Amino acid sequence: MKKTFRNILIASLFSGLLVSCSNDDDTQQETIEGFGDAELFFDNGMAGDALILGGSKTNSNNETLTVNRLNYIISNVVLIEEDGTEYVYPKNESYFIISQEGDMHTVHLENIPAGDYTQVRFGIGVDELRYLEGETAQQEFWDYAAANNMTWTWSTGYRFINFEGTFTSENNSEPLQFQVHQGSNSATDNYREVTLNLPTTARVRVDEMPNIHIIADANTIVDGTNKIVLSENLNTAGTNASIMGGENLILIAENTQQMFTVDHVHNGGGSHQH
């Protein structure tokens, strides 16, 4: 009888332990639901240094650039979970301008499904589908872009990247102006997309907003995989280098796909501190 009672006691204790462990597991498992916000913070640099307008940097083409303007359009943002599930940010709200001269660095995204995101994808510029919707459909963003030096005329469209300044080289010791305006034209579509892996999962929660800190290396525009020598792109008067179309702009569009890297992800309750 004593042995039977002892066996029952042991069985009861073991059963209680299993229930306790099961309850602990249930308590620890997080329920992910609702919606939250996220931010992409674009930190502009120049070949490993912070980009300071008016500062100079010598690139591998042996040209010294003094950058006076760096503006670009970020669009069509998509957040991707580890299993490949994509959240496509609403297209009509998914066009933003990053401007060093305007101190505009943050893309704020609202009402994102709560989840753990491991990648981000975005476009550089304005895609053809959006542009072909016409000026009326995008009047608000067009006016905003025009106010930030990101448009030509409506018939020639948007500047996707506006990169300007002066440069010196072995061929010109006196500074000459340069202008690199990446955009699409009737001959080529220079809109590009970039997918970036996040070093840390971005946790979107009702009460937790991740900030994805992205480094944008402006040096890559002319000094990336494709080397664009500004002194070989002077106008007939020899007074400035202006690249706004042609084969070099296609090469530059390829370079800009390598322009962005994610430095870190800050999971917290507020905006990025910088």
CSV table of C-alpha atoms in Angstrom, one decimal:
chain,number,residue,atom,x,y,z
A,1,MET,CA,0.0,0.0,0.0
A,2,LYS,CA,2.8,2.4,0.9
A,3,LYS,CA,4.5,1.6,-2.4
A,4,THR,CA,1.3,2.3,-4.4
A,5,PHE,CA,0.8,5.6,-2.6
A,6,ARG,CA,4.4,6.6,-3.3
A,7,ASN,CA,4.0,5.8,-7.0
A,8,ILE,CA,0.8,7.8,-7.2
A,9,LEU,CA,2.5,10.8,-5.5
A,10,ILE,CA,5.5,10.6,-7.9
A,11,ALA,CA,3.1,10.4,-10.9
A,12,SER,CA,1.2,13.4,-9.6
A,13,LEU,CA,4.3,15.5,-9.1
A,14,PHE,CA,5.7,14.6,-12.5
A,15,SER,CA,2.3,15.5,-14.1
A,16,GLY,CA,2.3,18.8,-12.2
A,17,LEU,CA,5.8,19.5,-13.5
A,18,LEU,CA,4.8,18.9,-17.1
A,19,VAL,CA,1.8,21.3,-16.7
A,20,SER,CA,4.0,23.9,-15.1
A,21,CYS,CA,6.6,23.7,-17.9
A,22,SER,CA,3.8,23.8,-20.5
A,23,ASN,CA,2.3,26.9,-18.8
A,24,ASP,CA,5.8,28.5,-18.8
A,25,ASP,CA,6.2,27.9,-22.5
A,26,ASP,CA,2.7,29.4,-23.2
A,27,THR,CA,3.6,32.4,-21.1
A,28,GLN,CA,6.9,33.0,-22.9
A,29,GLN,CA,5.5,32.7,-26.5
A,30,GLU,CA,4.7,36.2,-27.7
A,31,THR,CA,1.5,37.0,-29.6
A,32,ILE,CA,2.3,39.3,-32.5
A,33,GLU,CA,-0.7,41.2,-33.7
A,34,GLY,CA,-1.8,44.7,-34.5
A,35,PHE,CA,0.1,47.4,-36.4
A,36,GLY,CA,3.1,49.7,-35.7
A,37,ASP,CA,5.5,52.1,-37.3
A,38,ALA,CA,9.0,51.9,-38.6
A,39,GLU,CA,11.7,54.3,-39.8
A,40,LEU,CA,14.4,54.2,-42.4
A,41,PHE,CA,17.2,56.6,-41.5
A,42,PHE,CA,19.6,57.5,-44.3
A,43,ASP,CA,23.0,58.5,-43.1
A,44,ASN,CA,24.9,60.0,-46.1
A,45,GLY,CA,28.7,59.4,-46.3
A,46,MET,CA,31.6,59.7,-48.7
A,47,ALA,CA,34.0,56.8,-48.9
A,48,GLY,CA,33.8,55.9,-45.3
A,49,ASP,CA,33.6,59.4,-43.9
A,50,ALA,CA,30.5,61.5,-43.0
A,51,LEU,CA,29.3,63.6,-46.0
A,52,ILE,CA,29.8,67.2,-45.1
A,53,LEU,CA,28.6,69.6,-47.8
A,54,GLY,CA,31.6,71.8,-48.9
A,55,GLY,CA,34.1,69.2,-47.7
A,56,SER,CA,36.5,67.5,-50.2
A,57,LYS,CA,37.3,63.8,-50.9
A,58,THR,CA,39.7,62.3,-53.4
A,59,ASN,CA,38.4,59.2,-55.1
A,60,SER,CA,40.1,56.3,-56.8
A,61,ASN,CA,39.9,58.1,-60.2
A,62,ASN,CA,42.4,60.6,-58.6
A,63,GLU,CA,39.8,63.4,-58.7
A,64,THR,CA,39.0,65.5,-55.7
A,65,LEU,CA,35.3,66.2,-55.3
A,66,THR,CA,33.7,68.9,-53.2
A,67,VAL,CA,30.1,68.0,-52.8
A,68,ASN,CA,27.5,70.8,-52.6
A,69,ARG,CA,24.3,68.8,-53.1
A,70,LEU,CA,23.1,65.2,-52.6
A,71,ASN,CA,19.4,64.6,-52.9
A,72,TYR,CA,17.7,61.4,-54.0
A,73,ILE,CA,14.2,59.8,-54.2
A,74,ILE,CA,13.4,56.6,-52.2
A,75,SER,CA,10.2,54.8,-53.3
A,76,ASN,CA,8.2,51.6,-53.3
A,77,VAL,CA,9.3,50.4,-49.8
A,78,VAL,CA,8.8,46.7,-49.0
A,79,LEU,CA,9.5,45.0,-45.6
A,80,ILE,CA,10.2,41.3,-45.8
A,81,GLU,CA,10.0,38.7,-43.0
A,82,GLU,CA,12.3,35.7,-42.6
A,83,ASP,CA,9.9,33.3,-44.3
A,84,GLY,CA,9.7,35.6,-47.4
A,85,THR,CA,6.3,37.2,-46.5
A,86,GLU,CA,6.3,40.8,-47.9
A,87,TYR,CA,4.6,43.9,-46.7
A,88,VAL,CA,4.3,46.3,-49.6
A,89,TYR,CA,3.9,49.9,-48.3
A,90,PRO,CA,0.9,51.6,-50.0
A,91,LYS,CA,2.2,52.8,-53.4
A,92,ASN,CA,0.6,56.2,-53.4
A,93,GLU,CA,2.3,57.0,-50.0
A,94,SER,CA,5.7,55.4,-50.9
A,95,TYR,CA,7.7,58.2,-52.4
A,96,PHE,CA,10.2,60.2,-50.3
A,97,ILE,CA,13.1,62.6,-50.7
A,98,ILE,CA,16.4,62.3,-48.8
A,99,SER,CA,18.3,65.6,-48.9
A,100,GLN,CA,21.6,66.4,-47.3
A,101,GLU,CA,21.2,70.1,-47.9
A,102,GLY,CA,17.6,70.1,-46.6
A,103,ASP,CA,18.6,67.9,-43.6
A,104,MET,CA,15.9,65.3,-44.6
A,105,HIS,CA,17.1,61.9,-43.7
A,106,THR,CA,14.1,59.9,-42.4
A,107,VAL,CA,11.5,57.8,-44.1
A,108,HIS,CA,8.6,57.3,-41.6
A,109,LEU,CA,6.3,54.3,-42.3
A,110,GLU,CA,3.0,54.0,-40.6
A,111,ASN,CA,0.4,51.2,-39.9
A,112,ILE,CA,2.7,48.3,-40.7
A,113,PRO,CA,1.5,44.8,-39.7
A,114,ALA,CA,3.3,43.8,-36.5
A,115,GLY,CA,6.1,41.3,-37.3
A,116,ASP,CA,9.8,40.5,-37.4
A,117,TYR,CA,11.3,41.8,-40.6
A,118,THR,CA,14.8,40.7,-41.9
A,119,GLN,CA,15.0,42.6,-45.2
A,120,VAL,CA,14.0,45.9,-46.7
A,121,ARG,CA,13.6,46.7,-50.4
A,122,PHE,CA,13.2,50.1,-52.0
A,123,GLY,CA,13.5,51.9,-55.3
A,124,ILE,CA,15.8,54.7,-56.3
A,125,GLY,CA,13.7,57.2,-58.2
A,126,VAL,CA,10.2,57.0,-59.6
A,127,ASP,CA,9.1,53.9,-61.5
A,128,GLU,CA,7.7,54.2,-65.0
A,129,LEU,CA,4.3,52.9,-63.9
A,130,ARG,CA,3.9,55.7,-61.4
A,131,TYR,CA,5.2,58.3,-63.8
A,132,LEU,CA,2.7,57.2,-66.6
A,133,GLU,CA,-0.2,57.8,-64.2
A,134,GLY,CA,0.3,61.5,-65.2
A,135,GLU,CA,1.0,64.7,-63.4
A,136,THR,CA,-2.5,65.2,-61.9
A,137,ALA,CA,-2.3,61.8,-60.1
A,138,GLN,CA,1.0,62.8,-58.4
A,139,GLN,CA,0.7,66.6,-58.2
A,140,GLU,CA,1.5,66.8,-54.5
A,141,PHE,CA,4.7,64.8,-54.7
A,142,TRP,CA,5.7,66.5,-58.0
A,143,ASP,CA,5.5,69.9,-56.3
A,144,TYR,CA,7.4,68.6,-53.3
A,145,ALA,CA,10.1,67.2,-55.6
A,146,ALA,CA,10.3,70.4,-57.6
A,147,ALA,CA,10.8,72.4,-54.4
A,148,ASN,CA,13.8,70.2,-53.6
A,149,ASN,CA,15.5,70.3,-57.1
A,150,MET,CA,14.4,66.8,-58.0
A,151,THR,CA,12.5,67.6,-61.3
A,152,TRP,CA,13.1,68.7,-64.8
A,153,THR,CA,10.0,69.7,-66.8
A,154,TRP,CA,7.0,67.3,-66.7
A,155,SER,CA,7.9,65.9,-70.1
A,156,THR,CA,11.4,65.0,-69.0
A,157,GLY,CA,10.3,63.9,-65.5
A,158,TYR,CA,12.0,63.4,-62.2
A,159,ARG,CA,15.7,63.6,-61.1
A,160,PHE,CA,16.2,60.4,-59.1
A,161,ILE,CA,19.5,61.5,-57.8
A,162,ASN,CA,20.8,65.1,-57.8
A,163,PHE,CA,24.6,65.0,-57.1
A,164,GLU,CA,26.5,68.3,-57.6
A,165,GLY,CA,29.6,70.1,-56.7
A,166,THR,CA,33.1,70.9,-58.0
A,167,PHE,CA,36.1,68.8,-58.7
A,168,THR,CA,39.8,69.0,-59.5
A,169,SER,CA,42.0,66.5,-61.3
A,170,GLU,CA,45.4,66.0,-62.9
A,171,ASN,CA,43.8,67.8,-65.9
A,172,ASN,CA,42.3,70.7,-64.1
A,173,SER,CA,43.9,72.2,-61.0
A,174,GLU,CA,41.2,74.9,-60.8
A,175,PRO,CA,37.8,73.6,-59.7
A,176,LEU,CA,35.2,72.9,-62.3
A,177,GLN,CA,31.6,72.2,-61.7
A,178,PHE,CA,30.0,68.7,-61.9
A,179,GLN,CA,26.4,67.6,-62.1
A,180,VAL,CA,25.1,64.1,-62.0
A,181,HIS,CA,21.4,63.8,-62.5
A,182,GLN,CA,20.2,60.2,-62.6
A,183,GLY,CA,16.7,59.9,-64.1
A,184,SER,CA,14.9,58.1,-66.9
A,185,ASN,CA,14.4,59.3,-70.4
A,186,SER,CA,12.8,58.1,-73.6
A,187,ALA,CA,15.9,55.9,-74.4
A,188,THR,CA,16.5,54.3,-71.0
A,189,ASP,CA,14.7,53.5,-67.8
A,190,ASN,CA,17.2,54.2,-65.0
A,191,TYR,CA,14.9,53.4,-62.1
A,192,ARG,CA,16.6,50.8,-59.9
A,193,GLU,CA,15.6,48.7,-56.8
A,194,VAL,CA,17.8,47.6,-53.9
A,195,THR,CA,17.2,44.7,-51.4
A,196,LEU,CA,19.2,44.9,-48.1
A,197,ASN,CA,19.6,42.3,-45.4
A,198,LEU,CA,19.2,43.6,-41.9
A,199,PRO,CA,21.9,42.6,-39.4
A,200,THR,CA,19.3,42.5,-36.6
A,201,THR,CA,15.6,41.7,-36.9
A,202,ALA,CA,13.4,44.8,-37.1
A,203,ARG,CA,10.6,44.2,-34.5
A,204,VAL,CA,7.4,46.1,-35.5
A,205,ARG,CA,5.0,46.1,-32.6
A,206,VAL,CA,2.1,48.3,-31.4
A,207,ASP,CA,4.5,49.8,-28.8
A,208,GLU,CA,7.9,49.3,-30.5
A,209,MET,CA,9.2,51.1,-33.5
A,210,PRO,CA,12.4,49.9,-35.2
A,211,ASN,CA,14.7,52.4,-36.9
A,212,ILE,CA,16.8,50.9,-39.7
A,213,HIS,CA,20.0,52.9,-40.0
A,214,ILE,CA,21.2,52.9,-43.7
A,215,ILE,CA,24.5,54.2,-44.8
A,216,ALA,CA,24.4,55.8,-48.3
A,217,ASP,CA,27.9,56.2,-49.8
A,218,ALA,CA,27.8,59.1,-52.3
A,219,ASN,CA,31.3,58.2,-53.5
A,220,THR,CA,29.8,55.1,-55.2
A,221,ILE,CA,27.9,57.2,-57.7
A,222,VAL,CA,30.9,57.8,-59.9
A,223,ASP,CA,33.5,55.6,-58.1
A,224,GLY,CA,31.7,52.3,-57.7
A,225,THR,CA,32.0,49.2,-59.8
A,226,ASN,CA,31.9,51.4,-62.9
A,227,LYS,CA,34.5,54.2,-62.8
A,228,ILE,CA,33.2,57.5,-64.2
A,229,VAL,CA,36.0,60.0,-64.7
A,230,LEU,CA,34.5,63.5,-64.5
A,231,SER,CA,37.3,65.2,-66.4
A,232,GLU,CA,36.4,63.0,-69.4
A,233,ASN,CA,32.9,64.3,-69.4
A,234,LEU,CA,33.5,68.0,-69.8
A,235,ASN,CA,31.2,70.1,-72.1
A,236,THR,CA,32.6,71.6,-75.3
A,237,ALA,CA,33.6,74.8,-73.4
A,238,GLY,CA,35.5,72.7,-70.9
A,239,THR,CA,33.8,74.5,-68.0
A,240,ASN,CA,31.8,71.6,-66.3
A,241,ALA,CA,31.1,68.0,-66.3
A,242,SER,CA,27.4,67.3,-66.8
A,243,ILE,CA,26.0,63.7,-66.8
A,244,MET,CA,22.3,63.6,-67.4
A,245,GLY,CA,21.9,60.8,-70.0
A,246,GLY,CA,23.7,58.4,-72.2
A,247,GLU,CA,25.7,55.3,-71.5
A,248,ASN,CA,27.5,56.8,-68.4
A,249,LEU,CA,24.2,57.4,-66.7
A,250,ILE,CA,23.3,53.7,-67.2
A,251,LEU,CA,26.6,52.8,-65.6
A,252,ILE,CA,25.9,55.3,-62.7
A,253,ALA,CA,22.5,53.7,-62.2
A,254,GLU,CA,24.3,50.3,-61.8
A,255,ASN,CA,26.7,52.0,-59.3
A,256,THR,CA,23.8,53.4,-57.2
A,257,GLN,CA,22.5,49.9,-56.5
A,258,GLN,CA,25.7,49.3,-54.5
A,259,MET,CA,25.3,52.7,-52.7
A,260,PHE,CA,23.3,51.5,-49.7
A,261,THR,CA,24.2,49.2,-46.7
A,262,VAL,CA,22.4,48.7,-43.4
A,263,ASP,CA,24.6,49.7,-40.5
A,264,HIS,CA,22.3,48.6,-37.7
A,265,VAL,CA,18.8,48.3,-36.5
A,266,HIS,CA,17.6,50.1,-33.4
A,267,ASN,CA,14.5,48.5,-31.9
A,268,GLY,CA,12.8,50.9,-29.5
A,269,GLY,CA,9.9,53.1,-28.8
A,270,GLY,CA,11.0,56.3,-30.5
A,271,SER,CA,12.8,58.0,-33.4
A,272,HIS,CA,16.4,57.4,-34.2
A,273,GLN,CA,18.9,59.5,-32.2
A,274,HIS,CA,21.8,60.7,-34.2
